[in-house]
CSV table of C-alpha atoms in Angstrom, one decimal:
chain,number,residue,atom,x,y,z
A,1,UNK,CA,0.0,0.0,0.0
A,2,UNK,CA,3.1,2.3,-0.2
A,3,UNK,CA,3.5,2.4,3.6
A,4,UNK,CA,5.7,-0.7,3.8
A,5,UNK,CA,6.9,-3.6,1.8
A,6,UNK,CA,6.0,-7.3,1.9
A,7,UNK,CA,8.6,-9.8,3.2
A,8,UNK,CA,9.4,-11.1,-0.3
A,9,UNK,CA,9.8,-7.6,-1.8
A,10,UNK,CA,13.3,-8.2,-3.0
A,11,UNK,CA,12.5,-11.5,-4.5
A,12,UNK,CA,11.3,-9.5,-7.6
A,13,UNK,CA,14.2,-9.4,-10.1
A,14,UNK,CA,12.9,-6.0,-11.6
A,15,UNK,CA,13.2,-4.5,-8.1
A,16,UNK,CA,16.7,-5.7,-7.6
A,17,UNK,CA,17.8,-4.6,-11.1
A,18,UNK,CA,16.3,-1.2,-10.4
A,19,UNK,CA,18.4,-0.8,-7.3
A,20,UNK,CA,21.5,-1.9,-9.1
A,21,UNK,CA,21.2,1.0,-11.5
A,22,UNK,CA,20.3,3.4,-8.8
A,23,UNK,CA,23.6,3.5,-7.0
A,24,UNK,CA,26.3,6.1,-7.9
A,25,UNK,CA,29.3,3.7,-8.0
A,26,UNK,CA,31.9,6.0,-9.5
A,27,UNK,CA,30.9,9.0,-7.5
A,28,UNK,CA,30.9,6.9,-4.3
A,29,UNK,CA,34.4,5.6,-5.0
A,30,UNK,CA,35.8,9.0,-5.8
A,31,UNK,CA,34.1,11.0,-3.0
A,32,UNK,CA,34.0,8.6,-0.2
A,33,UNK,CA,37.0,6.4,-0.8
A,34,UNK,CA,39.1,9.1,-2.5
A,35,UNK,CA,39.5,6.9,-5.5
A,36,UNK,CA,41.2,4.2,-3.5
A,37,UNK,CA,38.8,1.3,-4.3
A,38,UNK,CA,37.8,-1.0,-7.2
A,39,UNK,CA,34.2,-1.7,-8.0
A,40,UNK,CA,33.7,-5.5,-7.8
A,41,UNK,CA,31.5,-7.4,-10.2
A,42,UNK,CA,30.8,-10.3,-7.8
A,43,UNK,CA,31.9,-11.9,-4.5
A,44,UNK,CA,35.0,-13.3,-6.4
A,45,UNK,CA,37.0,-10.1,-6.2
A,46,UNK,CA,40.1,-9.1,-8.2
A,47,UNK,CA,43.2,-11.0,-7.1
A,48,UNK,CA,41.4,-14.3,-6.3
A,49,UNK,CA,41.4,-17.4,-8.4
A,50,UNK,CA,38.4,-17.3,-10.6
A,51,UNK,CA,38.0,-13.6,-10.8
A,52,UNK,CA,36.3,-12.8,-14.2
A,53,UNK,CA,37.6,-9.5,-15.6
A,54,UNK,CA,35.1,-9.9,-18.5
A,55,UNK,CA,32.0,-9.8,-16.3
A,56,UNK,CA,30.6,-6.3,-16.4
A,57,UNK,CA,29.8,-4.2,-13.4
A,58,UNK,CA,26.6,-2.3,-12.9
A,59,UNK,CA,26.7,1.5,-13.3
A,60,UNK,CA,24.4,4.2,-12.3
A,61,UNK,CA,21.7,4.7,-14.9
A,62,UNK,CA,18.6,6.5,-13.6
A,63,UNK,CA,16.7,5.9,-16.8
A,64,UNK,CA,17.2,2.1,-16.5
A,65,UNK,CA,16.4,2.2,-12.8
A,66,UNK,CA,13.1,4.0,-13.6
A,67,UNK,CA,12.4,1.5,-16.3
A,68,UNK,CA,12.8,-1.5,-14.0
A,69,UNK,CA,10.9,0.1,-11.2
A,70,UNK,CA,8.0,0.7,-13.5
A,71,UNK,CA,8.1,-2.9,-14.7
A,72,UNK,CA,8.1,-4.3,-11.1
A,73,UNK,CA,4.9,-5.8,-9.8
A,74,UNK,CA,3.1,-5.0,-13.1
A,75,UNK,CA,3.5,-1.2,-12.5
A,76,UNK,CA,1.9,-1.2,-9.1
A,77,UNK,CA,5.1,-0.4,-7.3
A,78,UNK,CA,5.7,2.8,-9.3
A,79,UNK,CA,2.1,4.0,-8.6
A,80,UNK,CA,2.0,3.1,-4.9
A,81,UNK,CA,5.7,3.6,-3.9
A,82,UNK,CA,7.4,1.9,-1.0
A,83,UNK,CA,8.7,2.6,2.5
A,84,UNK,CA,11.3,0.6,4.4
A,85,UNK,CA,14.3,0.9,6.6
A,86,UNK,CA,17.9,0.3,5.6
A,87,UNK,CA,20.4,-0.4,8.4
A,88,UNK,CA,24.1,-0.1,8.8
A,89,UNK,CA,26.4,-0.7,11.9
A,90,UNK,CA,26.8,2.6,13.8
A,91,UNK,CA,30.1,4.4,13.2
A,92,UNK,CA,30.7,3.1,9.8
A,93,UNK,CA,30.5,6.3,7.8
A,94,UNK,CA,31.2,4.8,4.3
A,95,UNK,CA,28.3,2.3,4.7
A,96,UNK,CA,26.0,5.0,6.1
A,97,UNK,CA,26.8,7.2,3.1
A,98,UNK,CA,26.1,4.4,0.7
A,99,UNK,CA,22.6,3.8,2.1
A,100,UNK,CA,21.9,7.5,2.1
A,101,UNK,CA,22.9,7.7,-1.6
A,102,UNK,CA,20.4,4.9,-2.4
A,103,UNK,CA,17.8,6.8,-0.3
A,104,UNK,CA,18.4,10.1,-2.1
A,105,UNK,CA,18.4,8.7,-5.6
A,106,UNK,CA,15.3,6.6,-5.0
A,107,UNK,CA,13.4,9.7,-3.8
A,108,UNK,CA,14.8,11.7,-6.8
A,109,UNK,CA,13.2,9.4,-9.4
A,110,UNK,CA,10.0,8.9,-7.5
A,111,UNK,CA,9.1,10.8,-4.3
A,112,UNK,CA,6.9,7.9,-3.3
A,113,UNK,CA,10.1,5.8,-2.8
A,114,UNK,CA,11.0,6.3,0.9
A,115,UNK,CA,14.0,4.7,2.6
A,116,UNK,CA,14.8,5.5,6.2
A,117,UNK,CA,18.5,5.0,7.0
A,118,UNK,CA,19.4,4.2,10.6
A,119,UNK,CA,22.5,2.9,12.4
A,120,UNK,CA,22.6,0.1,15.0
A,121,UNK,CA,25.3,-1.0,17.4
A,122,UNK,CA,27.0,-4.1,16.0
A,123,UNK,CA,25.4,-6.6,18.5
A,124,UNK,CA,21.9,-5.2,17.7
A,125,UNK,CA,22.7,-5.1,14.0
A,126,UNK,CA,23.7,-8.8,14.0
A,127,UNK,CA,20.8,-9.9,16.1
A,128,UNK,CA,18.3,-8.2,13.9
A,129,UNK,CA,20.0,-9.6,10.8
A,130,UNK,CA,19.9,-13.2,12.2
A,131,UNK,CA,16.2,-12.8,13.1
A,132,UNK,CA,15.4,-11.5,9.6
A,133,UNK,CA,14.3,-8.0,10.8
A,134,UNK,CA,16.3,-6.0,8.3
A,135,UNK,CA,14.6,-5.1,5.0
A,136,UNK,CA,18.0,-3.9,3.7
A,137,UNK,CA,21.4,-4.0,5.3
A,138,UNK,CA,25.0,-3.4,4.3
A,139,UNK,CA,28.1,-5.3,5.4
A,140,UNK,CA,31.6,-6.3,4.2
A,141,UNK,CA,33.8,-9.4,4.3
A,142,UNK,CA,37.5,-9.7,5.2
A,143,UNK,CA,39.0,-12.9,3.9
A,144,UNK,CA,39.8,-15.8,6.3
A,145,UNK,CA,42.1,-17.3,3.6
A,146,UNK,CA,42.9,-16.3,0.0
A,147,UNK,CA,40.6,-18.6,-1.9
A,148,UNK,CA,37.4,-17.9,-3.9
A,149,UNK,CA,35.5,-20.4,-1.7
A,150,UNK,CA,35.9,-18.2,1.4
A,151,UNK,CA,34.0,-15.4,-0.3
A,152,UNK,CA,31.6,-17.5,-2.3
A,153,UNK,CA,30.4,-19.6,0.6
A,154,UNK,CA,29.7,-16.4,2.6
A,155,UNK,CA,27.7,-14.7,-0.1
A,156,UNK,CA,26.2,-17.6,-2.0
A,157,UNK,CA,25.6,-20.1,0.7
A,158,UNK,CA,22.8,-20.5,3.2
A,159,UNK,CA,25.4,-20.4,6.0
A,160,UNK,CA,26.7,-17.0,5.2
A,161,UNK,CA,25.4,-13.6,6.1
A,162,UNK,CA,21.8,-14.0,7.3
A,163,UNK,CA,19.3,-13.8,4.5
A,164,UNK,CA,15.6,-14.5,4.0
A,165,UNK,CA,13.9,-17.7,3.0
A,166,UNK,CA,13.6,-16.7,-0.7
A,167,UNK,CA,17.3,-16.0,-1.0
A,168,UNK,CA,18.2,-19.2,0.8
A,169,UNK,CA,15.9,-21.2,-1.6
A,170,UNK,CA,17.5,-19.5,-4.6
A,171,UNK,CA,21.1,-20.2,-3.6
A,172,UNK,CA,20.2,-23.8,-2.6
A,173,UNK,CA,18.8,-24.4,-6.1
A,174,UNK,CA,21.4,-22.4,-8.1
A,175,UNK,CA,24.6,-22.3,-6.1
A,176,UNK,CA,24.9,-25.2,-3.6
A,177,UNK,CA,26.2,-27.7,-6.1
A,178,UNK,CA,28.7,-25.3,-7.5
A,179,UNK,CA,29.9,-24.4,-4.0
A,180,UNK,CA,30.4,-28.1,-3.2
A,181,UNK,CA,32.4,-28.5,-6.4
A,182,UNK,CA,34.4,-25.4,-5.7
A,183,UNK,CA,35.6,-26.7,-2.3
A,184,UNK,CA,36.2,-30.3,-3.4
A,185,UNK,CA,37.9,-29.8,-6.8
A,186,UNK,CA,41.7,-29.6,-6.7
A,187,UNK,CA,42.1,-28.7,-10.4
A,188,UNK,CA,42.7,-25.0,-10.7
A,189,UNK,CA,41.2,-24.7,-14.2
A,190,UNK,CA,38.0,-26.4,-13.0
A,191,UNK,CA,37.8,-24.1,-10.0
A,192,UNK,CA,38.2,-21.0,-12.2
A,193,UNK,CA,35.2,-22.1,-14.3
A,194,UNK,CA,33.1,-22.8,-11.2
A,195,UNK,CA,33.9,-19.4,-9.7
A,196,UNK,CA,33.0,-17.7,-13.0
A,197,UNK,CA,29.7,-19.5,-13.1
A,198,UNK,CA,28.8,-18.3,-9.6
A,199,UNK,CA,29.8,-14.8,-10.5
A,200,UNK,CA,27.6,-14.9,-13.6
A,201,UNK,CA,24.6,-16.2,-11.6
A,202,UNK,CA,25.2,-13.3,-9.2
A,203,UNK,CA,25.3,-10.7,-11.9
A,204,UNK,CA,22.4,-11.9,-14.0
A,205,UNK,CA,20.2,-12.2,-10.9
A,206,UNK,CA,21.3,-9.0,-9.2
A,207,UNK,CA,21.9,-10.7,-5.9
A,208,UNK,CA,24.0,-7.9,-4.4
A,209,UNK,CA,24.8,-4.3,-4.9
A,210,UNK,CA,28.6,-4.5,-5.1
A,211,UNK,CA,30.2,-1.3,-3.9
A,212,UNK,CA,34.0,-1.4,-3.3
A,213,UNK,CA,37.1,-3.5,-3.0
A,214,UNK,CA,39.3,-1.1,-1.0
A,215,UNK,CA,42.8,-0.3,-1.9
A,216,UNK,CA,45.5,1.4,0.2
A,217,UNK,CA,48.9,3.0,0.3
A,218,UNK,CA,52.0,1.8,2.2
A,219,UNK,CA,54.6,4.4,3.0
A,220,UNK,CA,57.9,3.6,4.8
A,221,UNK,CA,61.3,5.0,5.5
A,222,UNK,CA,64.1,3.8,3.1
A,223,UNK,CA,65.9,2.1,6.0
A,224,UNK,CA,62.9,0.0,7.1
A,225,UNK,CA,63.3,-3.8,6.6
A,226,UNK,CA,61.0,-6.7,6.9
A,227,UNK,CA,57.8,-5.5,5.3
A,228,UNK,CA,56.3,-7.3,2.3
A,229,UNK,CA,52.9,-7.1,0.7
A,230,UNK,CA,50.4,-9.6,2.0
A,231,UNK,CA,46.7,-9.1,1.0
A,232,UNK,CA,45.7,-11.3,3.9
A,233,UNK,CA,47.2,-9.0,6.5
A,234,UNK,CA,45.9,-5.5,5.9
A,235,UNK,CA,47.2,-4.3,9.2
A,236,UNK,CA,50.9,-3.8,10.3
A,237,UNK,CA,52.9,-6.6,11.9
A,238,UNK,CA,55.5,-4.7,13.9
A,239,UNK,CA,57.2,-7.8,15.0
A,240,UNK,CA,58.6,-8.4,11.4
A,241,UNK,CA,59.9,-4.8,11.1
A,242,UNK,CA,63.4,-3.6,11.9
A,243,UNK,CA,65.8,-0.8,11.0
């Protein structure tokens, strides 16, 4: 009725596609991350086995976003609008800004599209996510080990970040077999093909709005010894450093 959304609101592909084209990816990377980030095209990020450089990324296109919103639910969504809450963990400014950007551009193309953006402390955020109370939320993932399965299992498995029944049913049908093959296969070429399949399923079905793969600088004195680049250790290990 425009004053809320049904629990299966995002099970509609047109809705998801509309939100993909709503977000200002390039502007976000430049203004919020000072250009120090890459826009991912799936959970299999650049640098991992199976990353597909040929898979396109979504870009902001308000005309396309409008087109998909008008198609969604046989045009009823565009007429009635929607209202829901998007949640981030308090203190995370980049994530807050991302949700506010979605809110602002949604309202820009249709004033009936209303998104309230709120922050919750991490324990509350996780509890609400696990209990399925968050219509839209935003989170990131730091690798446990440098392998595509670590990322794929989190985003495309039912045991990853809490998701609703519809999403779990989708990944069970479309991703579970591929995930099992990805973890059991020891042939790199086979694993690359499996990872690329998962990425393609993600992109075609608009499963996530992929925002950033952060980059960073490392600055050191010329006499510093012991540092080497390790993508798995984004912090500083002072025990390995010496003059």
